[in-house]
Short mmCIF file of C-alpha atoms in Angstrom, two decimals:
data_model
loop_
_atom_site.label_atom_id
_atom_site.label_comp_id
_atom_site.label_asym_id
_atom_site.label_seq_id
_atom_site.Cartn_x
_atom_site.Cartn_y
_atom_site.Cartn_z
CA MET A 1 28.27 4.96 -3.49
CA THR A 2 26.03 7.69 -4.87
CA GLU A 3 27.45 10.50 -6.94
CA ASP A 4 25.78 13.04 -4.66
CA ALA A 5 23.93 11.79 -1.61
CA ARG A 6 21.53 14.77 -1.68
CA TRP A 7 20.87 14.86 -5.42
CA LEU A 8 17.46 13.17 -5.22
CA SER A 9 16.23 15.55 -2.54
CA GLY A 10 17.12 18.50 -4.78
CA LEU A 11 15.12 17.36 -7.78
CA GLU A 12 11.92 19.16 -6.80
CA GLU A 13 13.65 22.54 -6.59
CA GLN A 14 15.47 21.84 -9.84
CA ALA A 15 12.12 21.22 -11.52
CA ARG A 16 10.61 24.34 -9.97
CA ALA A 17 13.45 26.42 -11.41
CA ARG A 18 13.29 24.92 -14.90
CA LEU A 19 9.62 24.39 -15.65
CA ALA A 20 7.02 26.99 -16.56
CA ALA A 21 5.15 27.82 -13.35
CA PRO A 22 1.81 26.32 -14.46
CA VAL A 23 3.51 23.06 -15.50
CA PHE A 24 5.37 22.74 -12.21
CA GLU A 25 2.19 23.52 -10.28
CA TYR A 26 0.32 20.84 -12.23
CA VAL A 27 2.90 18.23 -11.23
CA ALA A 28 3.41 19.28 -7.62
CA GLN A 29 0.06 20.43 -6.31
CA GLY A 30 -2.47 18.36 -4.40
CA ALA A 31 -6.22 18.65 -4.24
CA ARG A 32 -7.84 21.53 -2.37
CA ASP A 33 -5.67 22.45 0.66
CA GLY A 34 -3.07 19.83 -0.19
CA GLN A 35 -3.17 18.11 3.21
CA THR A 36 -2.87 14.57 1.85
CA ALA A 37 -0.13 15.52 -0.60
CA SER A 38 1.91 17.40 2.00
CA ARG A 39 1.76 14.60 4.60
CA ALA A 40 2.88 11.83 2.28
CA VAL A 41 6.64 12.26 2.42
CA ASP A 42 6.81 12.41 6.21
CA THR A 43 4.79 9.21 6.64
CA TRP A 44 7.53 7.16 4.96
CA ALA A 45 10.24 8.88 6.98
CA ALA A 46 8.42 7.76 10.13
CA VAL A 47 8.83 4.06 9.26
CA GLU A 48 11.60 2.66 11.44
CA PHE A 49 13.78 -0.35 10.67
CA HIS A 50 14.92 -3.16 12.95
CA PRO A 51 18.25 -4.03 11.28
CA HIS A 52 20.03 -7.35 11.47
CA VAL A 53 23.77 -7.68 12.07
CA LEU A 54 26.32 -10.43 11.49
CA ARG A 55 24.86 -11.11 8.05
CA ASP A 56 26.84 -11.57 4.85
CA VAL A 57 25.75 -8.70 2.57
CA THR A 58 28.45 -9.09 -0.06
CA ASP A 59 25.85 -9.79 -2.72
CA VAL A 60 22.53 -7.94 -2.60
CA GLY A 61 19.74 -8.92 -5.00
CA LEU A 62 17.06 -6.52 -6.21
CA GLU A 63 15.34 -8.86 -8.65
CA THR A 64 11.70 -9.73 -8.08
CA GLU A 65 8.61 -10.97 -9.90
CA LEU A 66 5.57 -8.87 -10.75
CA LEU A 67 2.44 -10.45 -12.21
CA GLY A 68 4.40 -13.60 -12.90
CA SER A 69 7.22 -11.95 -14.85
CA PRO A 70 10.76 -11.21 -13.63
CA VAL A 71 11.86 -7.59 -13.24
CA GLY A 72 15.24 -6.18 -12.28
CA VAL A 73 14.19 -3.84 -9.47
CA PRO A 74 11.24 -3.59 -7.05
CA TRP A 75 10.33 -0.04 -8.03
CA GLY A 76 8.78 1.39 -11.16
CA VAL A 77 7.34 4.57 -12.66
CA ALA A 78 3.73 5.47 -11.89
CA PRO A 79 1.48 6.81 -14.67
CA SER A 80 1.39 10.53 -15.37
CA THR A 81 0.31 12.66 -18.27
CA LEU A 82 1.91 15.77 -19.83
CA GLN A 83 5.40 14.26 -19.75
CA ARG A 84 6.15 15.98 -23.06
CA ALA A 85 5.37 19.31 -21.38
CA ILE A 86 8.24 18.57 -19.00
CA HIS A 87 10.68 17.44 -21.69
CA PRO A 88 10.19 17.11 -25.47
CA ASP A 89 11.11 13.40 -25.35
CA GLY A 90 8.48 12.79 -22.66
CA GLU A 91 7.41 9.19 -22.35
CA LEU A 92 10.19 7.98 -24.63
CA ALA A 93 12.89 9.34 -22.33
CA MET A 94 11.09 7.86 -19.34
CA ALA A 95 10.74 4.50 -21.07
CA ARG A 96 14.34 4.21 -22.25
CA ALA A 97 15.76 5.06 -18.83
CA THR A 98 13.35 2.74 -17.04
CA ALA A 99 14.14 -0.10 -19.43
CA GLN A 100 17.84 0.35 -18.72
CA ALA A 101 17.14 0.19 -14.97
CA GLY A 102 15.10 -2.99 -15.33
CA GLY A 103 11.90 -1.49 -13.95
CA VAL A 104 8.26 -1.34 -15.00
CA MET A 105 6.79 1.81 -16.50
CA VAL A 106 3.06 2.43 -16.23
CA VAL A 107 1.87 4.56 -19.14
CA SER A 108 -1.05 6.92 -18.80
CA SER A 109 -3.94 6.38 -21.17
CA ASN A 110 -3.71 10.17 -21.64
CA ALA A 111 -0.08 9.92 -22.80
CA GLY A 112 1.25 12.28 -25.44
CA THR A 113 3.33 9.60 -27.20
CA PRO A 114 1.94 6.76 -29.34
CA PHE A 115 1.96 3.44 -27.53
CA SER A 116 3.71 1.86 -30.51
CA LEU A 117 6.76 4.10 -30.02
CA ILE A 118 6.87 3.40 -26.29
CA GLY A 119 6.75 -0.33 -27.01
CA GLU A 120 9.67 -0.03 -29.41
CA THR A 121 11.95 1.13 -26.57
CA GLY A 122 11.86 -2.37 -25.10
CA VAL A 123 10.59 -1.23 -21.70
CA ARG A 124 8.26 -3.52 -19.79
CA TRP A 125 5.14 -1.40 -19.63
CA TRP A 126 1.63 -1.52 -18.30
CA LEU A 127 -1.30 0.60 -19.45
CA GLN A 128 -3.09 2.83 -16.96
CA ALA A 129 -6.74 3.24 -17.89
CA TYR A 130 -9.63 5.43 -16.91
CA LEU A 131 -12.93 4.08 -18.17
CA PRO A 132 -15.50 6.41 -19.73
CA ALA A 133 -19.24 6.20 -19.09
CA ASP A 134 -19.54 4.52 -22.49
CA ARG A 135 -16.95 1.75 -22.15
CA THR A 136 -16.85 1.17 -25.89
CA LEU A 137 -15.11 4.53 -26.37
CA ALA A 138 -12.05 3.09 -24.61
CA VAL A 139 -11.81 0.04 -26.87
CA PRO A 140 -9.62 1.54 -29.64
CA MET A 141 -7.17 2.85 -27.04
CA LEU A 142 -7.07 -0.50 -25.26
CA ASP A 143 -6.51 -2.34 -28.53
CA ARG A 144 -3.62 -0.04 -29.44
CA ALA A 145 -1.99 -0.74 -26.09
CA VAL A 146 -2.29 -4.50 -26.49
CA ALA A 147 -0.90 -4.32 -30.03
CA ALA A 148 2.05 -2.24 -28.78
CA GLY A 149 3.03 -4.78 -26.14
CA ALA A 150 1.42 -3.65 -22.89
CA SER A 151 1.66 -6.54 -20.43
CA ALA A 152 -1.00 -5.45 -17.91
CA VAL A 153 -3.85 -2.97 -17.47
CA VAL A 154 -3.95 -0.72 -14.40
CA LEU A 155 -7.51 0.42 -13.77
CA THR A 156 -7.61 3.70 -11.83
CA VAL A 157 -10.68 3.66 -9.58
CA ASP A 158 -10.28 6.77 -7.40
CA THR A 159 -11.21 9.35 -10.04
CA PRO A 160 -14.94 9.36 -10.81
CA VAL A 161 -14.45 13.12 -11.05
CA VAL A 162 -11.28 15.19 -11.04
CA GLY A 163 -10.50 16.56 -7.59
CA THR A 164 -10.68 20.34 -7.19
CA LYS A 165 -7.37 22.22 -7.24
CA TYR A 166 -6.71 25.84 -6.25
CA PRO A 167 -4.43 27.17 -8.97
CA VAL A 168 -2.27 30.25 -8.59
CA GLY A 169 -2.36 32.36 -11.75
CA ARG A 170 -2.48 30.61 -15.11
CA VAL A 171 -3.27 26.89 -15.23
CA VAL A 172 -1.36 24.32 -17.22
CA TRP A 173 -3.99 24.17 -19.94
CA ASP A 174 -3.27 27.84 -20.70
CA VAL A 175 0.32 27.04 -21.71
CA VAL A 176 0.28 23.43 -22.95
CA ASP A 177 -0.57 22.31 -26.45
CA PRO A 178 -3.53 19.87 -26.35
CA ALA A 179 -1.61 17.76 -28.88
CA LEU A 180 0.64 16.67 -25.99
CA LEU A 181 -1.97 14.32 -24.55
CA ARG A 182 -4.50 11.61 -25.47
CA VAL A 183 -2.84 10.80 -28.78
CA ASN A 184 -3.84 7.13 -28.48
CA PHE A 185 -7.57 7.81 -28.67
CA ASP A 186 -9.57 8.11 -31.85
CA LYS A 187 -10.01 11.72 -32.93
CA GLY A 188 -13.24 13.21 -31.66
CA THR A 189 -13.60 10.73 -28.80
CA ASP A 190 -13.81 13.46 -26.16
CA GLU A 191 -16.75 15.11 -27.92
CA ARG A 192 -18.85 11.96 -28.11
CA PRO A 193 -21.69 11.20 -25.66
CA GLY A 194 -20.46 9.04 -22.81
CA ALA A 195 -16.87 10.29 -22.95
CA ASP A 196 -16.90 11.61 -19.37
CA LYS A 197 -15.28 9.45 -16.69
CA ALA A 198 -17.50 6.64 -15.49
CA LEU A 199 -19.43 7.32 -12.30
CA ASP A 200 -20.58 3.70 -12.11
CA LEU A 201 -17.32 1.75 -11.92
CA GLY A 202 -17.79 -1.66 -10.38
CA PRO A 203 -16.21 -5.10 -10.02
CA HIS A 204 -17.63 -6.04 -13.43
CA ASP A 205 -15.21 -3.60 -15.05
CA VAL A 206 -12.24 -5.60 -13.80
CA ASP A 207 -13.60 -8.71 -15.50
CA TRP A 208 -14.46 -6.78 -18.67
CA LEU A 209 -10.95 -5.36 -18.99
CA ALA A 210 -9.34 -8.75 -18.43
CA GLU A 211 -11.62 -10.43 -20.95
CA HIS A 212 -11.25 -7.75 -23.61
CA THR A 213 -7.48 -7.31 -23.41
CA GLY A 214 -6.41 -10.77 -22.30
CA LEU A 215 -4.07 -9.07 -19.81
CA PRO A 216 -3.83 -9.19 -16.01
CA VAL A 217 -5.63 -6.30 -14.33
CA VAL A 218 -4.25 -4.22 -11.45
CA VAL A 219 -6.67 -2.00 -9.53
CA LYS A 220 -5.11 1.34 -8.51
CA GLY A 221 -6.48 3.73 -5.92
CA VAL A 222 -7.37 1.34 -3.08
CA LEU A 223 -7.06 2.53 0.54
CA ARG A 224 -9.36 0.11 2.40
CA PRO A 225 -8.95 -3.60 3.15
CA ASP A 226 -12.59 -4.37 2.30
CA ASP A 227 -12.24 -2.71 -1.10
CA ALA A 228 -9.03 -4.65 -1.70
CA VAL A 229 -10.87 -7.91 -1.06
CA ARG A 230 -13.63 -6.92 -3.51
CA CYS A 231 -11.00 -6.18 -6.16
CA VAL A 232 -9.41 -9.59 -5.74
CA GLN A 233 -12.78 -11.31 -5.78
CA ALA A 234 -13.48 -9.50 -9.07
CA GLY A 235 -10.34 -11.00 -10.58
CA ALA A 236 -7.65 -8.37 -9.98
CA ARG A 237 -4.17 -9.86 -10.02
CA ALA A 238 -2.80 -7.02 -7.91
CA VAL A 239 -4.07 -4.17 -5.76
CA TRP A 240 -2.32 -0.81 -5.85
CA VAL A 241 -2.54 1.21 -2.63
CA SER A 242 -2.70 4.83 -3.76
CA ASN A 243 -4.37 8.13 -2.94
CA HIS A 244 -3.43 9.53 -6.37
CA GLY A 245 -0.57 11.52 -4.91
CA GLY A 246 -3.05 13.54 -2.88
CA ARG A 247 -4.51 14.90 -6.11
CA GLN A 248 -8.06 13.58 -5.71
CA LEU A 249 -9.64 13.43 -2.24
CA ASP A 250 -7.91 15.78 0.14
CA ARG A 251 -7.68 14.44 3.72
CA ALA A 252 -7.51 10.89 2.37
CA VAL A 253 -5.38 8.64 4.54
CA SER A 254 -1.70 8.21 3.68
CA THR A 255 -0.74 5.06 1.83
CA ALA A 256 1.93 4.15 4.40
CA ALA A 257 -0.73 4.12 7.12
CA VAL A 258 -2.97 1.53 5.44
CA LEU A 259 -0.53 -0.60 3.47
CA ARG A 260 -0.16 -3.41 6.01
CA GLU A 261 -3.93 -3.64 6.53
CA VAL A 262 -4.51 -4.08 2.81
CA ILE A 263 -1.76 -6.68 2.54
CA ALA A 264 -3.24 -8.63 5.45
CA ALA A 265 -6.68 -8.54 3.84
CA VAL A 266 -5.64 -9.99 0.48
CA GLY A 267 -3.04 -12.40 1.85
CA GLU A 268 -1.48 -14.56 -0.85
CA GLN A 269 -4.33 -14.03 -3.29
CA ALA A 270 -2.83 -11.00 -5.03
CA GLN A 271 0.22 -8.79 -5.06
CA VAL A 272 0.08 -5.37 -3.43
CA TYR A 273 1.82 -2.27 -4.78
CA VAL A 274 2.07 1.21 -3.29
CA ASP A 275 2.90 4.81 -4.21
CA GLY A 276 2.52 8.24 -2.66
CA GLY A 277 5.31 10.45 -1.34
CA VAL A 278 8.18 8.08 -2.15
CA ARG A 279 11.23 10.27 -2.68
CA SER A 280 14.25 8.08 -1.94
CA GLY A 281 15.67 4.61 -1.81
CA LEU A 282 15.09 4.58 1.94
CA ASP A 283 11.40 5.22 1.28
CA VAL A 284 11.38 2.30 -1.16
CA VAL A 285 12.88 0.04 1.51
CA ALA A 286 10.36 1.35 4.03
CA ALA A 287 7.48 0.35 1.76
CA LEU A 288 9.01 -3.05 1.06
CA SER A 289 9.55 -3.58 4.80
CA LEU A 290 5.82 -3.07 5.32
CA GLY A 291 5.18 -5.86 2.84
CA ALA A 292 4.68 -4.17 -0.54
CA ASP A 293 5.59 -6.28 -3.56
CA ALA A 294 6.59 -3.18 -5.54
CA VAL A 295 6.82 0.56 -5.09
CA PHE A 296 5.91 3.09 -7.77
CA LEU A 297 7.42 6.56 -8.06
CA GLY A 298 5.20 9.40 -9.23
CA ARG A 299 6.56 12.93 -8.91
CA LEU A 300 10.23 11.97 -8.48
CA PRO A 301 10.73 10.70 -12.06
CA LEU A 302 8.81 13.70 -13.40
CA TYR A 303 11.18 16.06 -11.62
CA ALA A 304 14.13 14.06 -12.98
CA LEU A 305 12.63 14.23 -16.48
CA THR A 306 13.59 17.91 -16.66
CA ASP A 307 17.02 16.50 -17.65
CA GLY A 308 15.49 14.09 -20.16
CA GLU A 309 16.60 10.48 -20.38
CA PRO A 310 19.91 11.11 -18.54
CA GLY A 311 18.04 12.64 -15.62
CA VAL A 312 15.63 9.72 -15.27
CA ALA A 313 18.49 7.23 -15.67
CA ARG A 314 20.40 8.96 -12.88
CA MET A 315 17.30 8.95 -10.69
CA HIS A 316 17.04 5.17 -11.06
CA ARG A 317 20.75 4.77 -10.28
CA GLU A 318 20.53 6.94 -7.19
CA VAL A 319 17.43 5.16 -5.91
CA GLY A 320 19.16 1.83 -6.53
CA ALA A 321 22.30 2.91 -4.72
CA GLN A 322 20.27 4.01 -1.71
CA VAL A 323 18.27 0.77 -1.67
CA VAL A 324 21.42 -1.35 -1.81
CA GLU A 325 23.15 0.68 0.91
CA THR A 326 20.07 0.50 3.15
CA MET A 327 19.79 -3.24 2.64
CA ARG A 328 23.45 -3.76 3.51
CA LEU A 329 23.22 -1.60 6.61
CA SER A 330 20.12 -3.59 7.60
CA GLY A 331 21.68 -6.99 7.08
CA CYS A 332 19.49 -7.85 4.09
CA ARG A 333 20.64 -9.78 1.04
CA THR A 334 17.26 -10.28 -0.61
CA LEU A 335 13.92 -8.52 -0.80
CA ALA A 336 12.47 -11.32 1.31
CA ASP A 337 14.86 -10.23 4.06
CA VAL A 338 13.64 -6.65 3.73
CA ALA A 339 10.06 -7.71 4.44
CA ALA A 340 11.11 -8.62 7.99
CA LEU A 341 12.77 -5.27 8.79
CA HIS A 342 9.76 -3.44 10.15
CA ALA A 343 9.36 -5.57 13.29
CA PRO A 344 11.85 -7.55 15.32
CA SER A 345 11.74 -11.33 15.15
CA ALA A 346 10.70 -13.37 18.16
CA PRO A 347 13.62 -14.50 20.33
CA ASN A 348 15.22 -17.73 19.18
CA HIS A 349 15.81 -19.56 22.45
CA PRO A 350 17.94 -22.72 22.47
#
C-alpha cells in the first residue's frame, strides 16, 4: 500500500511552491506554446488495459534486463541538468535514491556534479551526450565518464538547436550560478571553435561513440519507425522514443502514440525505451503494456528532488507500489505478462 495514494500527483505543485520561479519554469515549461508538453500526460491516461483474472499474483517480479545487465525495476531516471539548482545535493541525491531502488540513472553531460562522485554512489548509470560540431571537444568528457563507471552512452539526437521557449519574467540563467553545470568538461571548452551543438549528426556518430568509449550506445529522441531502423543499422543497442519532454519541437507527436510503431520496426534487433509525460506507476505499466523495455522519468524525479534524497527515494517507492498494485489487479506476475495487457488474447477454443 502507498503511504498517500495522491502524493505523486502533488509533486508538481510542491515543486512550484518551493523553487524559485525561474527554476521551476525551466523544469516545467515546454517549447513555444507548450502543446506537446501539455498533451503528454493525457496520452498515457488514455491507454486502457485488458486485465486477466484467476491468476496467482502472490509474487510479482519487477526485475528486468537492460543492455544485457540485470536491473531491479523497469523504470529509471532520464537525464536533466541543473539538478543542483533544485537541491544542493543534486545528482548525488538522485543517484543514491535510484541506486537504492535498483534503477538506472542517466546523467546529463551538462551535469553539475563530477562523474567520479556519481560513480562512487554505486548507482548503475549511463551518460547522456550531446555532440559538438567538433567531436574532439567531447572526448575529455567522454573519457571521464568511462573512467567513472558509466555503462552506456545515450546520444541525444533531437537537439541540433535548442527549441525556443517563451519565458515569463527572469530566466533561469539570471538566478543560477554557471558553476552548477558542465563541470565535467575541460575549462574553456564552450569558448572554443566548434563547441556549438552539431548540426550534422549522422549514423556515423553512433559508431564513433561506441568505438571511442567501448560502451553500448542508446539513441534518444526517436519518434519515427524509419529513423529507429537507421539507428539500429548504425549499431545502436537501444532506441529511446522521446520528444524531449516537449522541450524541443512543439507539436511533435506524443511518445505514447508512436511507441508501438517503433517497436514493430526494430523487432528483436534492439531494445526500445520511452519517456514523456510519465507521472505514475500506472503510466509506467501503460508504457510497458505497449511493449517498452524500460520507462524513464523526467520531470517527476526533479519535482521529488525538492526534498533531496528522501524525496526521490519516496518517489521510487510510490511508483513501485503503484506498479505492483496495477500488475496484481491486472493478473500479471511478470513484466512479460504486462506486455500482453494492451490487447486481449485470441480465444482459446478447446
